[in-house]
Each structure stands twice: as C-alpha cells, then as structure tokens.
C-alpha cells in the first residue's frame, strides 16, 4: 500500500497516490485495436547492433521481487527504427500463472501468455536517471511470448538460471549469448506509440515498440517462468502485469498495412 514507497501488483489502483504519474493520460500498457492503428511508412524495420554477446561476457540476472531482470551492456544499440540513438539497459519479463496468461499489452482484447521488454535509454538525454524523466528518453522493445510446439533454445540461457534467483533479491550471472534471439524473427512489423513505464514511478517517457510477430516457447518453458520465482514474503511471483490503460486520444501507428 501507499506511504512507504513499496508497491505491488495487488494494490495497483493505489499506485497513483504515491506515484502521481501513474494517474497520467499517457500510461502503458494499452490494448492495441488493430482496426484503429494508422499505417506509417516512416516506421522502418528495427535493426539491432551488437547483440551476439561472447560467452566470456557475464551478465547479471536478478529477481527484484517484481520480475526477473537481465542487465544488458550499453554496447547493444537500436541502429534503426527510431530517429534517436538508444542504448540497452536491461530486459525483463511479464507473465501470468498456470490459471491464465500474463502479457501487459493486449491485441484486440487478447492477452498473450507473456511479454518480454528490452529497455533502452537515449544517451543524448544524459544519464539513465535523467533520460528516464525526459519524453523519448526511454524506448522499450516489446514482444509477446506464446506457447508453441517446442522449446525455444534462445530462452534456455535465461530460463535454466531462474532457479538460482528463486527468492526476491537473489542475483546470479549468465554467460553472454545471442540476445537478439529473444525477439521475433520479423522486426519489420510492429506497433509504435508514446506511453510510460508500466511500473511505478510510471514516467511518461517511453517510446514503445510492440512487435506483431510473437515469440514461441514450449509449455514447459512458460510453466517454468510461471512457477519458479518468488516475490515479497515468499509468495509466488505471478501475474506481474498492469491492466491496460486508456489511450486519452493517443494514436497507435503500425509499420505495416
Ligand atoms: N515494464 S517496465 O519497463 O516499466 C518495468 C516493470 F514493469 C517492472 F516491474 C520493473 S521491476 C520494478 C521496478 C524496479 C524495482 C527494483 C529495481 C532495483 O532494485 O534495481 C529496479 C526497478 C522494471 F524494472 C521495469 N523497467 C524499468 C523501470 C524502472 C526503472 C527505469 C529504468 C529501467 C526500466
Ligand atoms: Zn516491463
């Protein structure tokens, strides 16, 4: 609850008492109504640079009580798809439970099993702390996770370490791997809109990209994500998604017709 700066997905209606931006008019996530999106030929395919990390590189993986976060080197950049330069900060996941799906964005009212967020900052906005408070200071590449017929080998380096960070606050390291493999193959078909962090402090400074093509993981991999981690006071870390927010007149662009 409000007052001591700590928040949970259980009291998401009270976030705005403590974090005023959470009650703003440019909040995320949103439902993407595919009949209302506007095609924009300016939206070029997203091109990523520097993502095939050498196994000698050690990345921090941490359970921060709200999600599992993989810290990313700033050498990972978005080379195209945005007019500004963006450098990677971290990636994290959102998921549901064995009882139901847990993506943050929805498409035509459909919630997917999970969602990956790769978070970037615009270095011309200064430090990360300054960038996250400036419009366009942050960019998030989002992709939906969906149950498919077989294991997704690209997710194994992450998922096989989850048991090492089962408790809140636990941290481990993951050897460098091909981070781009965590995203869909087709980075040319996406939705773009201006929104916010989906967690307090809900800064309205995020340039969102939501890929149309989903990422397929096996049922066992999705189940591992849903049943391994613990949040506060040893409760299962599940359903770590915020409900969709009103557009308040915002337009959602599409890179495809
Ligand atoms: N979907 S999202 O991108 O808004 C998002 C979430 F939904 C998230 F739930 C999270 S995790 C909750 C926020 C948090 C808590 C602890 C720590 C820490 O101990 O270092 C850090 C962050 C989370 F970390 C993020 N992304 C973060 C937002 C907080 C800080 C801004 C820069 C990194 C992006
Ligand atoms: Zn997120």
PDB file of C-alpha atoms and ligand atoms in Angstrom:
ATOM      1  CA  UNK A   1       0.000   0.000   0.000  1.00  0.00           C
ATOM      2  CA  UNK A   2       0.924   3.692  -0.244  1.00  0.00           C
ATOM      3  CA  UNK A   3       3.188   5.520   2.169  1.00  0.00           C
ATOM      4  CA  UNK A   4       6.380   3.564   2.293  1.00  0.00           C
ATOM      5  CA  UNK A   5       7.185   3.718  -1.427  1.00  0.00           C
ATOM      6  CA  UNK A   6       6.739  -0.012  -1.782  1.00  0.00           C
ATOM      7  CA  UNK A   7       4.180  -1.220  -4.254  1.00  0.00           C
ATOM      8  CA  UNK A   8       2.798  -4.478  -5.532  1.00  0.00           C
ATOM      9  CA  UNK A   9       0.587  -5.652  -8.351  1.00  0.00           C
ATOM     10  CA  UNK A  10      -2.064  -6.293  -5.706  1.00  0.00           C
ATOM     11  CA  UNK A  11      -2.513  -2.581  -4.930  1.00  0.00           C
ATOM     12  CA  UNK A  12      -2.106  -1.236  -8.489  1.00  0.00           C
ATOM     13  CA  UNK A  13      -5.173   1.013  -8.040  1.00  0.00           C
ATOM     14  CA  UNK A  14      -3.340   2.901  -5.290  1.00  0.00           C
ATOM     15  CA  UNK A  15      -0.079   3.436  -7.171  1.00  0.00           C
ATOM     16  CA  UNK A  16      -1.176   6.974  -8.166  1.00  0.00           C
ATOM     17  CA  UNK A  17      -1.492   8.004  -4.511  1.00  0.00           C
ATOM     18  CA  UNK A  18       2.232   7.512  -4.084  1.00  0.00           C
ATOM     19  CA  UNK A  19       3.391   7.981  -7.701  1.00  0.00           C
ATOM     20  CA  UNK A  20       1.285  10.737  -9.358  1.00  0.00           C
ATOM     21  CA  UNK A  21       2.422   9.970 -12.936  1.00  0.00           C
ATOM     22  CA  UNK A  22       0.636   6.601 -12.609  1.00  0.00           C
ATOM     23  CA  UNK A  23      -2.629   8.568 -12.894  1.00  0.00           C
ATOM     24  CA  UNK A  24      -1.481  10.380 -16.068  1.00  0.00           C
ATOM     25  CA  UNK A  25      -3.005  10.386 -19.551  1.00  0.00           C
ATOM     26  CA  UNK A  26      -0.123   8.681 -21.404  1.00  0.00           C
ATOM     27  CA  UNK A  27       0.075   5.431 -19.474  1.00  0.00           C
ATOM     28  CA  UNK A  28       1.076   1.906 -20.512  1.00  0.00           C
ATOM     29  CA  UNK A  29       0.270  -0.844 -21.241  1.00  0.00           C
ATOM     30  CA  UNK A  30      -2.624  -0.411 -23.684  1.00  0.00           C
ATOM     31  CA  UNK A  31      -4.928  -2.597 -25.738  1.00  0.00           C
ATOM     32  CA  UNK A  32      -3.948  -2.377 -29.414  1.00  0.00           C
ATOM     33  CA  UNK A  33      -7.140  -2.182 -31.501  1.00  0.00           C
ATOM     34  CA  UNK A  34      -5.799  -3.285 -34.872  1.00  0.00           C
ATOM     35  CA  UNK A  35      -8.739  -1.611 -36.654  1.00  0.00           C
ATOM     36  CA  UNK A  36      -7.717   1.796 -35.267  1.00  0.00           C
ATOM     37  CA  UNK A  37      -3.984   1.713 -35.916  1.00  0.00           C
ATOM     38  CA  UNK A  38      -2.558   4.155 -38.508  1.00  0.00           C
ATOM     39  CA  UNK A  39      -0.072   2.849 -41.104  1.00  0.00           C
ATOM     40  CA  UNK A  40       3.083   4.981 -41.233  1.00  0.00           C
ATOM     41  CA  UNK A  41       5.622   4.343 -43.996  1.00  0.00           C
ATOM     42  CA  UNK A  42       8.241   6.219 -41.892  1.00  0.00           C
ATOM     43  CA  UNK A  43       8.434   3.275 -39.486  1.00  0.00           C
ATOM     44  CA  UNK A  44      11.486   1.386 -40.771  1.00  0.00           C
ATOM     45  CA  UNK A  45      12.389  -2.149 -39.617  1.00  0.00           C
ATOM     46  CA  UNK A  46      14.123  -2.232 -36.226  1.00  0.00           C
ATOM     47  CA  UNK A  47      17.798  -3.098 -36.720  1.00  0.00           C
ATOM     48  CA  UNK A  48      19.784  -4.223 -33.677  1.00  0.00           C
ATOM     49  CA  UNK A  49      23.570  -3.985 -33.415  1.00  0.00           C
ATOM     50  CA  UNK A  50      25.983  -5.846 -31.166  1.00  0.00           C
ATOM     51  CA  UNK A  51      23.629  -8.495 -29.749  1.00  0.00           C
ATOM     52  CA  UNK A  52      25.662 -11.642 -30.195  1.00  0.00           C
ATOM     53  CA  UNK A  53      27.456 -11.461 -26.849  1.00  0.00           C
ATOM     54  CA  UNK A  54      30.595 -13.539 -26.310  1.00  0.00           C
ATOM     55  CA  UNK A  55      30.179 -16.273 -23.644  1.00  0.00           C
ATOM     56  CA  UNK A  56      33.135 -14.687 -21.799  1.00  0.00           C
ATOM     57  CA  UNK A  57      30.836 -11.736 -21.014  1.00  0.00           C
ATOM     58  CA  UNK A  58      28.968 -12.258 -17.703  1.00  0.00           C
ATOM     59  CA  UNK A  59      25.523 -10.641 -17.384  1.00  0.00           C
ATOM     60  CA  UNK A  60      23.729 -10.033 -14.084  1.00  0.00           C
ATOM     61  CA  UNK A  61      20.359 -11.776 -13.689  1.00  0.00           C
ATOM     62  CA  UNK A  62      18.297 -10.595 -10.708  1.00  0.00           C
ATOM     63  CA  UNK A  63      14.908 -11.279  -9.136  1.00  0.00           C
ATOM     64  CA  UNK A  64      13.869  -7.802  -7.922  1.00  0.00           C
ATOM     65  CA  UNK A  65      10.603  -9.025  -6.470  1.00  0.00           C
ATOM     66  CA  UNK A  66       8.550  -7.748  -9.437  1.00  0.00           C
ATOM     67  CA  UNK A  67      10.213  -9.512 -12.363  1.00  0.00           C
ATOM     68  CA  UNK A  68      13.492 -11.136 -13.410  1.00  0.00           C
ATOM     69  CA  UNK A  69      15.899  -8.563 -14.860  1.00  0.00           C
ATOM     70  CA  UNK A  70      18.893  -9.277 -17.140  1.00  0.00           C
ATOM     71  CA  UNK A  71      21.246  -6.295 -17.223  1.00  0.00           C
ATOM     72  CA  UNK A  72      22.468  -5.517 -20.740  1.00  0.00           C
ATOM     73  CA  UNK A  73      25.696  -3.782 -21.843  1.00  0.00           C
ATOM     74  CA  UNK A  74      25.216  -0.305 -23.308  1.00  0.00           C
ATOM     75  CA  UNK A  75      27.029  -1.584 -26.410  1.00  0.00           C
ATOM     76  CA  UNK A  76      23.691  -3.058 -27.554  1.00  0.00           C
ATOM     77  CA  UNK A  77      22.013  -0.342 -29.598  1.00  0.00           C
ATOM     78  CA  UNK A  78      18.989   0.145 -31.809  1.00  0.00           C
ATOM     79  CA  UNK A  79      20.634   1.023 -35.126  1.00  0.00           C
ATOM     80  CA  UNK A  80      17.386   1.802 -36.997  1.00  0.00           C
ATOM     81  CA  UNK A  81      13.689   2.117 -36.441  1.00  0.00           C
ATOM     82  CA  UNK A  82      13.934   5.170 -34.198  1.00  0.00           C
ATOM     83  CA  UNK A  83      15.239   8.652 -35.178  1.00  0.00           C
ATOM     84  CA  UNK A  84      17.165   8.888 -31.894  1.00  0.00           C
ATOM     85  CA  UNK A  85      20.069   6.662 -30.765  1.00  0.00           C
ATOM     86  CA  UNK A  86      19.154   4.249 -27.951  1.00  0.00           C
ATOM     87  CA  UNK A  87      21.419   2.128 -25.741  1.00  0.00           C
ATOM     88  CA  UNK A  88      20.315  -1.010 -23.921  1.00  0.00           C
ATOM     89  CA  UNK A  89      19.857  -1.031 -20.131  1.00  0.00           C
ATOM     90  CA  UNK A  90      18.104  -4.249 -19.242  1.00  0.00           C
ATOM     91  CA  UNK A  91      15.492  -6.754 -20.281  1.00  0.00           C
ATOM     92  CA  UNK A  92      12.801  -8.326 -18.112  1.00  0.00           C
ATOM     93  CA  UNK A  93       9.686 -10.442 -18.488  1.00  0.00           C
ATOM     94  CA  UNK A  94       5.993 -10.303 -17.568  1.00  0.00           C
ATOM     95  CA  UNK A  95       3.965 -13.475 -17.177  1.00  0.00           C
ATOM     96  CA  UNK A  96       0.737 -14.933 -15.769  1.00  0.00           C
ATOM     97  CA  UNK A  97       0.160 -18.140 -13.818  1.00  0.00           C
ATOM     98  CA  UNK A  98      -0.961 -21.707 -14.544  1.00  0.00           C
ATOM     99  CA  UNK A  99      -4.518 -20.230 -14.255  1.00  0.00           C
ATOM    100  CA  UNK A 100      -4.103 -17.627 -17.019  1.00  0.00           C
ATOM    101  CA  UNK A 101      -1.934 -15.514 -19.373  1.00  0.00           C
ATOM    102  CA  UNK A 102       0.146 -12.532 -18.330  1.00  0.00           C
ATOM    103  CA  UNK A 103       1.198 -10.203 -21.163  1.00  0.00           C
ATOM    104  CA  UNK A 104       0.926  -6.472 -20.393  1.00  0.00           C
ATOM    105  CA  UNK A 105      -0.240  -5.236 -23.807  1.00  0.00           C
ATOM    106  CA  UNK A 106      -3.256  -6.892 -25.410  1.00  0.00           C
ATOM    107  CA  UNK A 107      -4.187  -7.048 -29.109  1.00  0.00           C
ATOM    108  CA  UNK A 108      -7.889  -6.761 -29.936  1.00  0.00           C
ATOM    109  CA  UNK A 109      -8.545  -7.680 -26.319  1.00  0.00           C
ATOM    110  CA  UNK A 110      -6.387 -10.805 -26.435  1.00  0.00           C
ATOM    111  CA  UNK A 111      -3.842 -11.296 -23.632  1.00  0.00           C
ATOM    112  CA  UNK A 112      -0.830 -13.424 -24.573  1.00  0.00           C
ATOM    113  CA  UNK A 113       0.933 -15.841 -22.241  1.00  0.00           C
ATOM    114  CA  UNK A 114       3.799 -13.432 -21.523  1.00  0.00           C
ATOM    115  CA  UNK A 115       5.784 -10.448 -22.746  1.00  0.00           C
ATOM    116  CA  UNK A 116       9.479  -9.550 -22.958  1.00  0.00           C
ATOM    117  CA  UNK A 117      10.614  -5.921 -22.566  1.00  0.00           C
ATOM    118  CA  UNK A 118      14.044  -4.713 -23.700  1.00  0.00           C
ATOM    119  CA  UNK A 119      14.564  -1.276 -22.117  1.00  0.00           C
ATOM    120  CA  UNK A 120      16.798   1.406 -23.690  1.00  0.00           C
ATOM    121  CA  UNK A 121      17.735   4.974 -22.879  1.00  0.00           C
ATOM    122  CA  UNK A 122      18.689   7.897 -25.110  1.00  0.00           C
ATOM    123  CA  UNK A 123      22.251   8.853 -24.132  1.00  0.00           C
ATOM    124  CA  UNK A 124      21.802  12.395 -25.518  1.00  0.00           C
ATOM    125  CA  UNK A 125      19.369  12.900 -22.608  1.00  0.00           C
ATOM    126  CA  UNK A 126      22.273  12.490 -20.179  1.00  0.00           C
ATOM    127  CA  UNK A 127      22.491   9.755 -17.563  1.00  0.00           C
ATOM    128  CA  UNK A 128      19.911   6.979 -17.307  1.00  0.00           C
ATOM    129  CA  UNK A 129      18.323   8.755 -14.327  1.00  0.00           C
ATOM    130  CA  UNK A 130      17.928  11.978 -16.355  1.00  0.00           C
ATOM    131  CA  UNK A 131      16.862  10.176 -19.545  1.00  0.00           C
ATOM    132  CA  UNK A 132      14.048   8.294 -17.837  1.00  0.00           C
ATOM    133  CA  UNK A 133      12.451  11.634 -16.884  1.00  0.00           C
ATOM    134  CA  UNK A 134      12.550  13.148 -20.408  1.00  0.00           C
ATOM    135  CA  UNK A 135       9.981  12.498 -23.166  1.00  0.00           C
ATOM    136  CA  UNK A 136      11.524   9.987 -25.594  1.00  0.00           C
ATOM    137  CA  UNK A 137      14.277   9.380 -23.054  1.00  0.00           C
ATOM    138  CA  UNK A 138      13.384   5.699 -22.914  1.00  0.00           C
ATOM    139  CA  UNK A 139      12.439   3.133 -25.544  1.00  0.00           C
ATOM    140  CA  UNK A 140      11.065  -0.330 -24.870  1.00  0.00           C
ATOM    141  CA  UNK A 141      11.013  -3.121 -27.469  1.00  0.00           C
ATOM    142  CA  UNK A 142       8.180  -5.480 -26.511  1.00  0.00           C
ATOM    143  CA  UNK A 143       7.316  -8.913 -27.872  1.00  0.00           C
ATOM    144  CA  UNK A 144       4.594 -11.366 -26.902  1.00  0.00           C
ATOM    145  CA  UNK A 145       5.503 -14.825 -25.598  1.00  0.00           C
ATOM    146  CA  UNK A 146       3.179 -17.598 -26.728  1.00  0.00           C
ATOM    147  CA  UNK A 147       3.048 -21.369 -26.146  1.00  0.00           C
ATOM    148  CA  UNK A 148       4.317 -23.191 -29.230  1.00  0.00           C
ATOM    149  CA  UNK A 149       5.146 -26.792 -30.146  1.00  0.00           C
ATOM    150  CA  UNK A 150       8.785 -26.931 -28.962  1.00  0.00           C
ATOM    151  CA  UNK A 151      11.425 -25.426 -26.639  1.00  0.00           C
ATOM    152  CA  UNK A 152      12.826 -22.070 -27.729  1.00  0.00           C
ATOM    153  CA  UNK A 153      16.593 -22.650 -27.457  1.00  0.00           C
ATOM    154  CA  UNK A 154      17.277 -18.888 -27.315  1.00  0.00           C
ATOM    155  CA  UNK A 155      15.466 -18.660 -23.942  1.00  0.00           C
ATOM    156  CA  UNK A 156      17.319 -21.561 -22.307  1.00  0.00           C
ATOM    157  CA  UNK A 157      20.310 -19.478 -21.030  1.00  0.00           C
ATOM    158  CA  UNK A 158      17.774 -17.352 -19.079  1.00  0.00           C
ATOM    159  CA  UNK A 159      15.257 -19.989 -18.003  1.00  0.00           C
ATOM    160  CA  UNK A 160      17.849 -22.524 -16.802  1.00  0.00           C
ATOM    161  CA  UNK A 161      19.136 -19.907 -14.334  1.00  0.00           C
ATOM    162  CA  UNK A 162      15.734 -18.987 -12.844  1.00  0.00           C
ATOM    163  CA  UNK A 163      16.109 -21.484 -10.016  1.00  0.00           C
ATOM    164  CA  UNK A 164      19.304 -19.615  -8.961  1.00  0.00           C
ATOM    165  CA  UNK A 165      17.237 -16.429  -8.342  1.00  0.00           C
ATOM    166  CA  UNK A 166      14.114 -18.029  -6.901  1.00  0.00           C
ATOM    167  CA  UNK A 167      13.983 -15.689  -3.889  1.00  0.00           C
ATOM    168  CA  UNK A 168      13.453 -11.934  -4.112  1.00  0.00           C
ATOM    169  CA  UNK A 169      16.767 -10.046  -4.176  1.00  0.00           C
ATOM    170  CA  UNK A 170      18.774 -13.061  -5.389  1.00  0.00           C
ATOM    171  CA  UNK A 171      21.245 -12.413  -8.197  1.00  0.00           C
ATOM    172  CA  UNK A 172      23.337 -14.664 -10.445  1.00  0.00           C
ATOM    173  CA  UNK A 173      25.306 -14.325 -13.667  1.00  0.00           C
ATOM    174  CA  UNK A 174      24.515 -15.576 -17.155  1.00  0.00           C
ATOM    175  CA  UNK A 175      27.216 -16.061 -19.814  1.00  0.00           C
ATOM    176  CA  UNK A 176      26.793 -13.855 -22.889  1.00  0.00           C
ATOM    177  CA  UNK A 177      24.530 -15.293 -25.605  1.00  0.00           C
ATOM    178  CA  UNK A 178      22.637 -14.078 -28.688  1.00  0.00           C
ATOM    179  CA  UNK A 179      20.218 -11.566 -27.129  1.00  0.00           C
ATOM    180  CA  UNK A 180      18.564 -10.836 -30.483  1.00  0.00           C
ATOM    181  CA  UNK A 181      17.325 -14.452 -30.471  1.00  0.00           C
ATOM    182  CA  UNK A 182      14.931 -13.484 -27.663  1.00  0.00           C
ATOM    183  CA  UNK A 183      12.932 -11.322 -30.096  1.00  0.00           C
ATOM    184  CA  UNK A 184      10.777 -12.396 -33.056  1.00  0.00           C
ATOM    185  CA  UNK A 185      12.487 -13.007 -36.406  1.00  0.00           C
ATOM    186  CA  UNK A 186      10.457 -10.288 -38.124  1.00  0.00           C
ATOM    187  CA  UNK A 187      11.442  -6.889 -36.639  1.00  0.00           C
ATOM    188  CA  UNK A 188       9.781  -5.031 -39.523  1.00  0.00           C
ATOM    189  CA  UNK A 189       6.168  -5.446 -38.388  1.00  0.00           C
ATOM    190  CA  UNK A 190       5.383  -3.506 -35.229  1.00  0.00           C
ATOM    191  CA  UNK A 191       3.082  -1.026 -33.462  1.00  0.00           C
ATOM    192  CA  UNK A 192       4.523   2.276 -32.130  1.00  0.00           C
ATOM    193  CA  UNK A 193       3.016   4.634 -29.542  1.00  0.00           C
ATOM    194  CA  UNK A 194       4.059   7.030 -26.774  1.00  0.00           C
ATOM    195  CA  UNK A 195       3.498   5.734 -23.266  1.00  0.00           C
ATOM    196  CA  UNK A 196       5.021   5.071 -19.890  1.00  0.00           C
ATOM    197  CA  UNK A 197       6.810   2.666 -17.633  1.00  0.00           C
ATOM    198  CA  UNK A 198       4.222   0.077 -16.581  1.00  0.00           C
ATOM    199  CA  UNK A 199       5.541   0.164 -13.043  1.00  0.00           C
ATOM    200  CA  UNK A 200       5.890   2.987 -10.531  1.00  0.00           C
ATOM    201  CA  UNK A 201       7.094   5.731 -10.991  1.00  0.00           C
ATOM    202  CA  UNK A 202       5.179   5.334 -14.333  1.00  0.00           C
ATOM    203  CA  UNK A 203       7.245   8.072 -16.043  1.00  0.00           C
ATOM    204  CA  UNK A 204       5.514   9.008 -19.331  1.00  0.00           C
ATOM    205  CA  UNK A 205       8.752   8.977 -21.276  1.00  0.00           C
ATOM    206  CA  UNK A 206       8.667   5.684 -23.170  1.00  0.00           C
ATOM    207  CA  UNK A 207       8.704   5.304 -26.947  1.00  0.00           C
ATOM    208  CA  UNK A 208       7.010   1.863 -27.214  1.00  0.00           C
ATOM    209  CA  UNK A 209       7.541  -0.661 -29.987  1.00  0.00           C
ATOM    210  CA  UNK A 210       5.311  -3.751 -29.796  1.00  0.00           C
ATOM    211  CA  UNK A 211       6.211  -6.389 -32.382  1.00  0.00           C
ATOM    212  CA  UNK A 212       3.354  -8.013 -34.271  1.00  0.00           C
ATOM    213  CA  UNK A 213       5.054 -11.417 -34.605  1.00  0.00           C
ATOM    214  CA  UNK A 214       5.079 -13.419 -31.363  1.00  0.00           C
ATOM    215  CA  UNK A 215       7.899 -15.477 -29.793  1.00  0.00           C
ATOM    216  CA  UNK A 216       7.084 -19.164 -29.305  1.00  0.00           C
ATOM    217  CA  UNK A 217       8.218 -21.043 -26.168  1.00  0.00           C
ATOM    218  CA  UNK A 218       7.247 -24.566 -25.107  1.00  0.00           C
ATOM    219  CA  UNK A 219       4.537 -25.097 -22.494  1.00  0.00           C
ATOM    220  CA  UNK A 220       7.263 -26.341 -20.122  1.00  0.00           C
ATOM    221  CA  UNK A 221       9.308 -23.147 -20.611  1.00  0.00           C
ATOM    222  CA  UNK A 222       6.265 -20.915 -19.989  1.00  0.00           C
ATOM    223  CA  UNK A 223       5.361 -23.036 -16.969  1.00  0.00           C
ATOM    224  CA  UNK A 224       8.923 -22.696 -15.573  1.00  0.00           C
ATOM    225  CA  UNK A 225       8.544 -18.910 -15.812  1.00  0.00           C
ATOM    226  CA  UNK A 226       5.158 -19.029 -14.070  1.00  0.00           C
ATOM    227  CA  UNK A 227       6.135 -21.316 -11.195  1.00  0.00           C
ATOM    228  CA  UNK A 228       9.788 -20.726 -10.235  1.00  0.00           C
ATOM    229  CA  UNK A 229      10.143 -17.193  -8.831  1.00  0.00           C
ATOM    230  CA  UNK A 230       9.007 -15.765  -5.516  1.00  0.00           C
ATOM    231  CA  UNK A 231       8.185 -12.123  -4.783  1.00  0.00           C
ATOM    232  CA  UNK A 232       7.535 -10.476  -1.420  1.00  0.00           C
ATOM    233  CA  UNK A 233       7.318 -12.704   1.630  1.00  0.00           C
ATOM    234  CA  UNK A 234       7.838 -15.890  -0.379  1.00  0.00           C
ATOM    235  CA  UNK A 235       4.559 -15.514  -2.315  1.00  0.00           C
ATOM    236  CA  UNK A 236       4.704 -16.821  -5.890  1.00  0.00           C
ATOM    237  CA  UNK A 237       5.810 -14.121  -8.354  1.00  0.00           C
ATOM    238  CA  UNK A 238       2.959 -14.453 -10.842  1.00  0.00           C
ATOM    239  CA  UNK A 239       0.635 -12.181 -12.834  1.00  0.00           C
ATOM    240  CA  UNK A 240       3.185  -9.338 -12.795  1.00  0.00           C
ATOM    241  CA  UNK A 241       1.275  -7.322 -15.383  1.00  0.00           C
ATOM    242  CA  UNK A 242      -0.509  -3.978 -15.148  1.00  0.00           C
ATOM    243  CA  UNK A 243      -4.048  -3.673 -16.576  1.00  0.00           C
ATOM    244  CA  UNK A 244      -4.390  -1.837 -19.906  1.00  0.00           C
ATOM    245  CA  UNK A 245      -4.723   1.953 -19.678  1.00  0.00           C
ATOM    246  CA  UNK A 246      -6.896   4.394 -21.666  1.00  0.00           C
ATOM    247  CA  UNK A 247      -5.417   5.997 -24.789  1.00  0.00           C
ATOM    248  CA  UNK A 248      -6.835   9.505 -23.966  1.00  0.00           C
ATOM    249  CA  UNK A 249      -6.658  10.356 -27.661  1.00  0.00           C
ATOM    250  CA  UNK A 250      -3.234   8.832 -28.388  1.00  0.00           C
ATOM    251  CA  UNK A 251      -2.752   7.259 -31.816  1.00  0.00           C
ATOM    252  CA  UNK A 252      -1.142   3.860 -32.337  1.00  0.00           C
ATOM    253  CA  UNK A 253       0.966   3.687 -35.502  1.00  0.00           C
ATOM    254  CA  UNK A 254       1.695   0.494 -37.453  1.00  0.00           C
ATOM    255  CA  UNK A 255       4.758  -0.153 -39.628  1.00  0.00           C
ATOM    256  CA  UNK A 256       2.637  -2.407 -41.864  1.00  0.00           C
ATOM    257  CA  UNK A 257      -0.754  -2.335 -43.569  1.00  0.00           C
TER     258      UNK A 257
HETATM  259  N1  LIG B   1       7.666  -2.573 -17.870  1.00  0.00           N
HETATM  260  S1  LIG B   1       8.738  -1.567 -17.232  1.00  0.00           S
HETATM  261  O1  LIG B   1       9.830  -1.399 -18.148  1.00  0.00           O
HETATM  262  O2  LIG B   1       8.073  -0.355 -16.860  1.00  0.00           O
HETATM  263  C1  LIG B   1       9.335  -2.293 -15.777  1.00  0.00           C
HETATM  264  C2  LIG B   1       8.483  -3.020 -14.973  1.00  0.00           C
HETATM  265  F1  LIG B   1       7.174  -3.202 -15.299  1.00  0.00           F
HETATM  266  C3  LIG B   1       8.936  -3.574 -13.781  1.00  0.00           C
HETATM  267  F2  LIG B   1       8.080  -4.228 -12.977  1.00  0.00           F
HETATM  268  C4  LIG B   1      10.256  -3.437 -13.393  1.00  0.00           C
HETATM  269  S2  LIG B   1      10.824  -4.059 -11.878  1.00  0.00           S
HETATM  270  C5  LIG B   1      10.079  -2.933 -10.728  1.00  0.00           C
HETATM  271  C6  LIG B   1      10.794  -1.603 -10.690  1.00  0.00           C
HETATM  272  C7  LIG B   1      12.141  -1.810 -10.113  1.00  0.00           C
HETATM  273  C8  LIG B   1      12.241  -2.369  -8.835  1.00  0.00           C
HETATM  274  C9  LIG B   1      13.516  -2.570  -8.310  1.00  0.00           C
HETATM  275  C10 LIG B   1      14.650  -2.231  -9.064  1.00  0.00           C
HETATM  276  C11 LIG B   1      16.011  -2.448  -8.488  1.00  0.00           C
HETATM  277  O3  LIG B   1      16.091  -2.912  -7.348  1.00  0.00           O
HETATM  278  O4  LIG B   1      17.004  -2.167  -9.236  1.00  0.00           O
HETATM  279  C12 LIG B   1      14.515  -1.674 -10.359  1.00  0.00           C
HETATM  280  C13 LIG B   1      13.239  -1.482 -10.871  1.00  0.00           C
HETATM  281  C14 LIG B   1      11.118  -2.732 -14.196  1.00  0.00           C
HETATM  282  F3  LIG B   1      12.395  -2.617 -13.805  1.00  0.00           F
HETATM  283  C15 LIG B   1      10.687  -2.152 -15.390  1.00  0.00           C
HETATM  284  N2  LIG B   1      11.540  -1.415 -16.150  1.00  0.00           N
HETATM  285  C16 LIG B   1      12.400  -0.465 -15.518  1.00  0.00           C
HETATM  286  C17 LIG B   1      11.556   0.587 -14.787  1.00  0.00           C
HETATM  287  C18 LIG B   1      12.152   1.177 -13.538  1.00  0.00           C
HETATM  288  C19 LIG B   1      13.381   1.999 -13.688  1.00  0.00           C
HETATM  289  C20 LIG B   1      13.585   2.687 -15.029  1.00  0.00           C
HETATM  290  C21 LIG B   1      14.618   2.071 -15.923  1.00  0.00           C
HETATM  291  C22 LIG B   1      14.569   0.587 -16.121  1.00  0.00           C
HETATM  292  C23 LIG B   1      13.261   0.068 -16.622  1.00  0.00           C
HETATM  293 ZN1  LIG B   2       8.115  -4.401 -18.450  1.00  0.00          ZN
END
